[in-house]
PDB file of C-alpha atoms in Angstrom:
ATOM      1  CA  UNK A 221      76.918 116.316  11.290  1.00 64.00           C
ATOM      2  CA  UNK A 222      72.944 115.528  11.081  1.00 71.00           C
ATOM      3  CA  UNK A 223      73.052 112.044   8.964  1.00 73.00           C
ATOM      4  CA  UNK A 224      70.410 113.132   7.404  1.00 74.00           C
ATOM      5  CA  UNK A 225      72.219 115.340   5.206  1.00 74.00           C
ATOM      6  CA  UNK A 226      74.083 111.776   3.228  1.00 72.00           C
ATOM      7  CA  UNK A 227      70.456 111.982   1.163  1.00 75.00           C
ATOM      8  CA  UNK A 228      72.213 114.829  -1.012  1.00 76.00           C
ATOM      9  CA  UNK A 229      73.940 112.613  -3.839  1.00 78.00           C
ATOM     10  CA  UNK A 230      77.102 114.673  -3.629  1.00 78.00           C
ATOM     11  CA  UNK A 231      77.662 114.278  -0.136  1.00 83.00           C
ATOM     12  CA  UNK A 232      77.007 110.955   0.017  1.00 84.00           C
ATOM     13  CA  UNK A 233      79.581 110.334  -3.039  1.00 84.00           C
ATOM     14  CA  UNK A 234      82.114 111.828  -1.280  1.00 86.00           C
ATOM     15  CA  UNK A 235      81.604 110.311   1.950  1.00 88.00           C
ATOM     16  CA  UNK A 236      81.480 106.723   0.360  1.00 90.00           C
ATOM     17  CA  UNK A 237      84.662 107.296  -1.822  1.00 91.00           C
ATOM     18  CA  UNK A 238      86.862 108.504   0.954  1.00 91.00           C
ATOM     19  CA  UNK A 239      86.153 105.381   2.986  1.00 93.00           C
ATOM     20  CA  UNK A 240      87.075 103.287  -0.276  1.00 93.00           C
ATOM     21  CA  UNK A 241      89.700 105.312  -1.420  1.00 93.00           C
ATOM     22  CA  UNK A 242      91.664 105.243   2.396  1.00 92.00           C
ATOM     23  CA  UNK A 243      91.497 101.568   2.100  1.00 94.00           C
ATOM     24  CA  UNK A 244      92.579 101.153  -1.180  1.00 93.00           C
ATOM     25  CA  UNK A 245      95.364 103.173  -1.300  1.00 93.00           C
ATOM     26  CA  UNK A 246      96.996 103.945   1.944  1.00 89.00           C
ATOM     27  CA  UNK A 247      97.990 100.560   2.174  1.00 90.00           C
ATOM     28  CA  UNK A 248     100.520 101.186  -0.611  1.00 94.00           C
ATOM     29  CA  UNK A 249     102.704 103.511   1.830  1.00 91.00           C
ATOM     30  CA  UNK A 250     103.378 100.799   4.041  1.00 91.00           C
ATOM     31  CA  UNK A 251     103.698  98.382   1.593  1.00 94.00           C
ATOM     32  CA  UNK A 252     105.928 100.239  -0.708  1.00 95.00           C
ATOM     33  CA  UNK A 253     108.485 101.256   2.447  1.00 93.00           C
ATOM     34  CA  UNK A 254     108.282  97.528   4.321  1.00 93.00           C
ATOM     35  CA  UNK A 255     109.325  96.311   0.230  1.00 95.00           C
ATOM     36  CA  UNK A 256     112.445  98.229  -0.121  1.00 95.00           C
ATOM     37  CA  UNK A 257     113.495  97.498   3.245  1.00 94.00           C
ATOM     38  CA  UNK A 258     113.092  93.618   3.232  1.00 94.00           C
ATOM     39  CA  UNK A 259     116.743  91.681   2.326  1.00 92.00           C
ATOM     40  CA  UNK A 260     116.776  90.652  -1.111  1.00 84.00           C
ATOM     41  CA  UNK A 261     117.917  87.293   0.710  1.00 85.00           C
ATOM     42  CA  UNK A 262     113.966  86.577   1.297  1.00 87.00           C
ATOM     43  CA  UNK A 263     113.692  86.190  -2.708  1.00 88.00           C
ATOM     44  CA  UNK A 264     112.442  89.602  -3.248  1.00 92.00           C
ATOM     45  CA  UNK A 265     112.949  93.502  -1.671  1.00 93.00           C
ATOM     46  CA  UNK A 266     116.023  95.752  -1.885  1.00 94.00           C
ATOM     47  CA  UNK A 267     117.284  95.194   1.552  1.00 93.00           C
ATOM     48  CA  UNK A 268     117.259  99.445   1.998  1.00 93.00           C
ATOM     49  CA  UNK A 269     117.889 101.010   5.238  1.00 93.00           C
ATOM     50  CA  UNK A 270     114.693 102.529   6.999  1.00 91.00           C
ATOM     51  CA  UNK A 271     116.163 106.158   6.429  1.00 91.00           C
ATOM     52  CA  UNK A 272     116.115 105.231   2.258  1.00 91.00           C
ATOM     53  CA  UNK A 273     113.037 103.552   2.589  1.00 92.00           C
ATOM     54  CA  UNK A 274     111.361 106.971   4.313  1.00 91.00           C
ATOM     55  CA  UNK A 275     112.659 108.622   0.908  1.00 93.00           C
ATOM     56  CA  UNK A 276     110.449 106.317  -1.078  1.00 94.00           C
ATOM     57  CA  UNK A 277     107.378 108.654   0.219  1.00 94.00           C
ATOM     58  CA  UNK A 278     108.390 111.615  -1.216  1.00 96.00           C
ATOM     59  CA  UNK A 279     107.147 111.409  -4.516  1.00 96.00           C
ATOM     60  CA  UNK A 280     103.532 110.648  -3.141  1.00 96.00           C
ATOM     61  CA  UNK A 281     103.949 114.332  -1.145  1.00 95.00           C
ATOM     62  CA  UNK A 282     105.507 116.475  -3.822  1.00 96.00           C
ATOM     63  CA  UNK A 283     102.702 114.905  -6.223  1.00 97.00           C
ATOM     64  CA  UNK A 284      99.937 115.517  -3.644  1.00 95.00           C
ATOM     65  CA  UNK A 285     101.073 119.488  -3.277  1.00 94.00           C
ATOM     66  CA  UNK A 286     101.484 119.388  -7.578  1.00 95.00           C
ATOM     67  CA  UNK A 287      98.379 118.516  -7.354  1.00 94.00           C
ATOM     68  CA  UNK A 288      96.277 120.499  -5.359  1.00 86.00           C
ATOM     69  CA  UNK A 289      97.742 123.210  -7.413  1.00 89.00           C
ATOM     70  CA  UNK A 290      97.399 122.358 -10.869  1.00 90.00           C
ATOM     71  CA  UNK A 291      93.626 121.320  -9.673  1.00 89.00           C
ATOM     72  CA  UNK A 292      91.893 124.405  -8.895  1.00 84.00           C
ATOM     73  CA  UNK A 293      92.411 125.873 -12.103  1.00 86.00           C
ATOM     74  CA  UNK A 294      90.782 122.921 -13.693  1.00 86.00           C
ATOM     75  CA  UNK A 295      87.744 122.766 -11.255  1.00 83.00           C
ATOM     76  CA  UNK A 296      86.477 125.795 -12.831  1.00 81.00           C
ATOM     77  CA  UNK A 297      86.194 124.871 -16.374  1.00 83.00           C
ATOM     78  CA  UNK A 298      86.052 120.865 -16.035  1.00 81.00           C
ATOM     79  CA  UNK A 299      83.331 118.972 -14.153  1.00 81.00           C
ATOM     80  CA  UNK A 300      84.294 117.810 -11.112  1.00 80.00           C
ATOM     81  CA  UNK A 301      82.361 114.460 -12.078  1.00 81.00           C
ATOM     82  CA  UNK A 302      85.083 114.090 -14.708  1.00 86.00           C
ATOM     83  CA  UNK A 303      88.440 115.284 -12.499  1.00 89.00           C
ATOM     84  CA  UNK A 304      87.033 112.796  -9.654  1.00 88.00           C
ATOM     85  CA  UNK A 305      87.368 109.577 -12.789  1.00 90.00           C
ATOM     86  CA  UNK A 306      90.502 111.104 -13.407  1.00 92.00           C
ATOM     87  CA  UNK A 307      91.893 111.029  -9.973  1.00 93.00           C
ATOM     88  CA  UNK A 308      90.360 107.517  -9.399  1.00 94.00           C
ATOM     89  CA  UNK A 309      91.777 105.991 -12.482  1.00 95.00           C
ATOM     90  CA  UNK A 310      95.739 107.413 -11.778  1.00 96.00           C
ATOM     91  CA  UNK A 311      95.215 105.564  -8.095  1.00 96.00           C
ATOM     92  CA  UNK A 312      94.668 102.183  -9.462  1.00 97.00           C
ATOM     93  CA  UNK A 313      97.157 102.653 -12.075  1.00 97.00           C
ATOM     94  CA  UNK A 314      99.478 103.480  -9.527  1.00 97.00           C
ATOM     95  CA  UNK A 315      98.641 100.183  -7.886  1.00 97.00           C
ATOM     96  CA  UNK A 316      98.751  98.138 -11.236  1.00 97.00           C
ATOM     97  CA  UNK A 317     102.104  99.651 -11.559  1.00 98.00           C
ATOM     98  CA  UNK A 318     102.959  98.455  -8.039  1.00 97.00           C
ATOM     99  CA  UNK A 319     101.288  94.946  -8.725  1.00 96.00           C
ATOM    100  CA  UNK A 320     103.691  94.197 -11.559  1.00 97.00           C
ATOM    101  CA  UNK A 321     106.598  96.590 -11.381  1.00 96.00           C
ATOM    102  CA  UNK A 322     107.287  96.502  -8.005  1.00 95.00           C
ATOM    103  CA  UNK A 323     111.023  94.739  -8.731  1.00 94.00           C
ATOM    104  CA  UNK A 324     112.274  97.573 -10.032  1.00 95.00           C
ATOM    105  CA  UNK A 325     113.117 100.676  -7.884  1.00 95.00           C
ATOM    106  CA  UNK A 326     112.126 103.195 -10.907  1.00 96.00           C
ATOM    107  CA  UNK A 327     108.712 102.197 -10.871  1.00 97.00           C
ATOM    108  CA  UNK A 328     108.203 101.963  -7.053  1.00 96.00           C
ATOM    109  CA  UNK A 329     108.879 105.877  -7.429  1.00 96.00           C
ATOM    110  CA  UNK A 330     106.282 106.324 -10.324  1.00 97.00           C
ATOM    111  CA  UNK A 331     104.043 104.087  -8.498  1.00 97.00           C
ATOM    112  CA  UNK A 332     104.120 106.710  -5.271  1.00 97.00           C
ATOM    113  CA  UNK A 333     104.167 109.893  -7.428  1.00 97.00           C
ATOM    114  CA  UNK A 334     100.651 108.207  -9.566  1.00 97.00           C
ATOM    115  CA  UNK A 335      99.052 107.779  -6.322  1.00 96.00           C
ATOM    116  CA  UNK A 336     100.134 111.431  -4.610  1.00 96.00           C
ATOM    117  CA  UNK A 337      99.133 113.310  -7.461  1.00 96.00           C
ATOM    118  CA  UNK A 338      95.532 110.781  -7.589  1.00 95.00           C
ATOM    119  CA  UNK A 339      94.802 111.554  -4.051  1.00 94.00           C
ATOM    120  CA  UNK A 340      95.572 115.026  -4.225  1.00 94.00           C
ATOM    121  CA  UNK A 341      93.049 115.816  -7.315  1.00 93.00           C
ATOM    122  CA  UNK A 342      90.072 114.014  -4.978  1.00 92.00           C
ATOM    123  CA  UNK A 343      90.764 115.709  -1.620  1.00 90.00           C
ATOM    124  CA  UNK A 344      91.080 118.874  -3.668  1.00 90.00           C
ATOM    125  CA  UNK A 345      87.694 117.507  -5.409  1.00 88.00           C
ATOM    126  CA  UNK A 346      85.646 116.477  -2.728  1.00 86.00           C
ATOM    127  CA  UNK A 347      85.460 119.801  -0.127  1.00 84.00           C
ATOM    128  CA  UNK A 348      83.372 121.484  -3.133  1.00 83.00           C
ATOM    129  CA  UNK A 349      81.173 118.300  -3.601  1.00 81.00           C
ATOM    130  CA  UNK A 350      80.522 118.610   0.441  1.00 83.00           C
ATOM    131  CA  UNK A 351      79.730 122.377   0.002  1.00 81.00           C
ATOM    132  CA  UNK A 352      77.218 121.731  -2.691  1.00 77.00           C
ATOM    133  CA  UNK A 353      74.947 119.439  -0.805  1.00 73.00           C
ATOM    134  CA  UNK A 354      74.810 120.972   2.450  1.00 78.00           C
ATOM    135  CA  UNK A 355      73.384 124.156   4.358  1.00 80.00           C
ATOM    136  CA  UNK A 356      76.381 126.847   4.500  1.00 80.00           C
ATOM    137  CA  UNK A 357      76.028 126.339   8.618  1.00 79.00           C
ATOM    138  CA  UNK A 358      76.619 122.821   8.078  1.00 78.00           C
ATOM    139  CA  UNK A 359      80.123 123.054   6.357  1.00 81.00           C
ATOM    140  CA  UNK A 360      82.076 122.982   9.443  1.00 82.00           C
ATOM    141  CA  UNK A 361      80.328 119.567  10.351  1.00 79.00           C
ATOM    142  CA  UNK A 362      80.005 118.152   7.104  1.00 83.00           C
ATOM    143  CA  UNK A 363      84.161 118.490   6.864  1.00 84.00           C
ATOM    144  CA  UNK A 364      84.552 117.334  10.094  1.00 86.00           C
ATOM    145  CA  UNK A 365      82.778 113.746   9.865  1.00 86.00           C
ATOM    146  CA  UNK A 366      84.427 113.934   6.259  1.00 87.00           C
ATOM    147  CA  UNK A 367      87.840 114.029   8.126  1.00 89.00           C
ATOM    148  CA  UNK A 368      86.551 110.558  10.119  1.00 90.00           C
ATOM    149  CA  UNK A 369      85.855 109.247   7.647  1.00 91.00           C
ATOM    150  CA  UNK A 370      89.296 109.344   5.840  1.00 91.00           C
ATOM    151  CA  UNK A 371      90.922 108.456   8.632  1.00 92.00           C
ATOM    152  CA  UNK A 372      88.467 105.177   9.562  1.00 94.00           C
ATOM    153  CA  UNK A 373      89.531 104.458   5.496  1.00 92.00           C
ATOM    154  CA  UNK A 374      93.061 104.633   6.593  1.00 91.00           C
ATOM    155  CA  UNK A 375      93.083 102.630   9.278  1.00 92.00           C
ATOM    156  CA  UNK A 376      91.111  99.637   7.693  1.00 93.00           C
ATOM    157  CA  UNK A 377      92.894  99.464   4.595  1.00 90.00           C
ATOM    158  CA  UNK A 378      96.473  99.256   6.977  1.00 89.00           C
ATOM    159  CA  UNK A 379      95.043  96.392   9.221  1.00 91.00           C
ATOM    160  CA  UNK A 380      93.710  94.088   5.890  1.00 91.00           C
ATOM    161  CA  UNK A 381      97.155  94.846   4.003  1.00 90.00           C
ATOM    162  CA  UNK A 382      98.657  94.068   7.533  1.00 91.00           C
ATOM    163  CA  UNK A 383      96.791  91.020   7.547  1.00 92.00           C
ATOM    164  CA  UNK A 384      97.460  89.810   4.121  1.00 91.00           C
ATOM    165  CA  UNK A 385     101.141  90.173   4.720  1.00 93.00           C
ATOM    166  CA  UNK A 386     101.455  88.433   8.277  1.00 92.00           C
ATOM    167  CA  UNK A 387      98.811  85.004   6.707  1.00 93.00           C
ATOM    168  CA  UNK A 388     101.483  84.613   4.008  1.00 92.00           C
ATOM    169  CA  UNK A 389     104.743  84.126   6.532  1.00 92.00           C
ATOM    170  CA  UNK A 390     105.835  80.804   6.277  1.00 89.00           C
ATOM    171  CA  UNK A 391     105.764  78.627   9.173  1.00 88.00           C
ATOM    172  CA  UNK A 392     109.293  79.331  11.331  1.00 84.00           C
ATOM    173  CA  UNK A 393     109.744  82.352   9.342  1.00 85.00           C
ATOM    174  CA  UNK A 394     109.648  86.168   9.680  1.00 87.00           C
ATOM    175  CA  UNK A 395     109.352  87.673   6.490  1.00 91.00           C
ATOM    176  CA  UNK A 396     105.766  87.490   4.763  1.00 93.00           C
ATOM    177  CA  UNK A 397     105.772  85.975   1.517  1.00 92.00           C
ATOM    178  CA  UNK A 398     106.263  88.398  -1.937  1.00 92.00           C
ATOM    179  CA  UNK A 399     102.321  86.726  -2.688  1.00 94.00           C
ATOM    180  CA  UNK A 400     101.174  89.151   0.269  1.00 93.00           C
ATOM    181  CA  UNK A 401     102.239  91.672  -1.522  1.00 95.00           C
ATOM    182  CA  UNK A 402     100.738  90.898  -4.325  1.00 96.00           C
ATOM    183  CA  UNK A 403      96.688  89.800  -2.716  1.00 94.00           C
ATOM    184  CA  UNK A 404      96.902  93.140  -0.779  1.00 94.00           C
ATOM    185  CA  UNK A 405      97.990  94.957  -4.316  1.00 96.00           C
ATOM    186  CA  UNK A 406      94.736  93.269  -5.720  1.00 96.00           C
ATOM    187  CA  UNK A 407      92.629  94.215  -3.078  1.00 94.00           C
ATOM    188  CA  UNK A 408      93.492  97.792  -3.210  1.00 95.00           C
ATOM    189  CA  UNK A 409      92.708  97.366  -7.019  1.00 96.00           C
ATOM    190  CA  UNK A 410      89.513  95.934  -6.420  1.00 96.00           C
ATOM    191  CA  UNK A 411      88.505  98.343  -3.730  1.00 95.00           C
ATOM    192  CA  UNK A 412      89.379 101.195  -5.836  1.00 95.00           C
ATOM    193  CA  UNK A 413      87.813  99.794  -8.491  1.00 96.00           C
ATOM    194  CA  UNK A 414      84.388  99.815  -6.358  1.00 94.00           C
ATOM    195  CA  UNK A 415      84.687 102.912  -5.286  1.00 90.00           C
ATOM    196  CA  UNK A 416      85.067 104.920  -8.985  1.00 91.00           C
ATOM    197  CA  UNK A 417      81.752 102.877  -9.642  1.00 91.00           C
ATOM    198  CA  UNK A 418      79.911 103.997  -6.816  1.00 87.00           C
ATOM    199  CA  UNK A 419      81.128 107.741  -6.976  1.00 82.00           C
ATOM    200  CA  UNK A 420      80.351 107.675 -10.982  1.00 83.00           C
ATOM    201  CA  UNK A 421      76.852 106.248 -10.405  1.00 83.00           C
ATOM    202  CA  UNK A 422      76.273 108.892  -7.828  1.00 78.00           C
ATOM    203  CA  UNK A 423      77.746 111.758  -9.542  1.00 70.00           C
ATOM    204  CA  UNK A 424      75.688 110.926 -13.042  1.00 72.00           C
ATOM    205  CA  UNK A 425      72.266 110.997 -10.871  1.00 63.00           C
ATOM    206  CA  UNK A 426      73.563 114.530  -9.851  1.00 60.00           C
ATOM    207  CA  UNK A 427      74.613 115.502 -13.360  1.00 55.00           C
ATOM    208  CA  UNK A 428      70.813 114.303 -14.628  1.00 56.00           C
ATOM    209  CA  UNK A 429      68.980 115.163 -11.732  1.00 50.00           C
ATOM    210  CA  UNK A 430      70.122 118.029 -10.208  1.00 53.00           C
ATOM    211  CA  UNK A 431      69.234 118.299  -6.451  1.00 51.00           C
ATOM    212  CA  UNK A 432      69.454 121.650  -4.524  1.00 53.00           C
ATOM    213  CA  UNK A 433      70.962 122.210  -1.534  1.00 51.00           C
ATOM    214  CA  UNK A 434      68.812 120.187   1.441  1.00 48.00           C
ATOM    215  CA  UNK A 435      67.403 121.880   3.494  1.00 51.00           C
ATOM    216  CA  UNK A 436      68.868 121.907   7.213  1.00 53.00           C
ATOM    217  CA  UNK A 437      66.700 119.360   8.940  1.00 49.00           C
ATOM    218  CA  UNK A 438      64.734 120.581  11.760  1.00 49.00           C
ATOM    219  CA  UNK A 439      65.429 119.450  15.175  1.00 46.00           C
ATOM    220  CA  UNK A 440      62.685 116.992  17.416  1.00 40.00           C
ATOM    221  CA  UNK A 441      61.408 119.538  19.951  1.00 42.00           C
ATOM    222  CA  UNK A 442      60.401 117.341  22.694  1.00 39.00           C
TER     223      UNK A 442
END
């Protein structure tokens, strides 16, 4: 993808949120299945097996699917600036929920189902915002650094929740403390947090300044 093309608004909005939204909330799958798996003997977890604790994801995938689904309809009579606050604000309830519910077992599951169906309203969201700001012989591209994006999201938002969790073991022990949980909980809040700003700032220039389709930028002929 030409880098040039992040001056359209929308594309840069989506580009930007993916990054914060991979760090913010990916960290909750791993959190949520190391939780139910730790002994309650270490002052907090359920002490599940590994097989149970797997389980604890499928909320977060039968949300996702719900969601794509119920979000097409909706894209073509609500604006997507709207939908994207929407799915931002049920991912960092689903982490708020996680913050202080995470004790009880009923609200682990809500907490995964919140975030699947908030993820699955902006990846439905965002392909259209791409497609709006770019040449229609850029698509392919624009997806495809899109894609990197997400996963470069992913991966930083594992190794700081990682991080949290291993500073807070106690010296001689094994098991991080349950206030690991509960910085790298904050941190996805925060992050998320960030990101709905910067996506609503970008997507209310578009709204009052509508910008056209760039044009594709022509290459340096040396």
């Amino acid at each position: 993808m030409d880098i040039r093309l992040l001056r359209h608004p929308s594309v840069l909005a989506a580009d930007l949120m993916v990054v914060l939204v991979g760090v913010g909330i990916y960290p909750l799958l791993s959190l949520v299945v190391r939780y139910v798996q730790t002994p309650a003997g270490a002052g907090y977890g359920f002490g599940y097996s590994a097989a149970f604790a797997g389980l604890m994801l499928v909320p977060y995938s039968l949300a996702s699917f719900a969601a794509s689904r119920v979000i097409r309809p909706l894209m073509r009579r609500t604006s997507l600036e709207l939908l994207i606050l929407v799915g931002s604000g049920l991912l960092i309830i689903s982490m708020v929920v996680f913050l202080f519910g995470r004790s009880n077992l009923i609200l682990l599951l809500v907490s995964m189902a919140l975030a699947g169906f908030g993820i699955g309203v902006i990846f439905a969201i965002h392909p259209a915002q791409l497609h709006a700001g770019v040449p229609r012989e850029e698509t392919g591209s624009a997806n495809s650094f899109y894609q990197v994006l997400r996963y470069v999201g992913y991966s930083l938002g594992s190794a700081l929740s990682a991080t949290l969790l291993v500073a807070t073991i106690p010296p001689g022990g094994s098991l991080p403390s349950e206030v690991g949980y509960s910085a790298a909980a904050w941190l996805g809040i925060g992050v998320l947090v960030v990101g709905t700003i910067v996506a609503s700032v970008l997507n209310l220039h578009v709204a009052r300044h509508p910008v056209d389709v760039l044009p594709r930028p022509e290459r340096v002929r040396s």
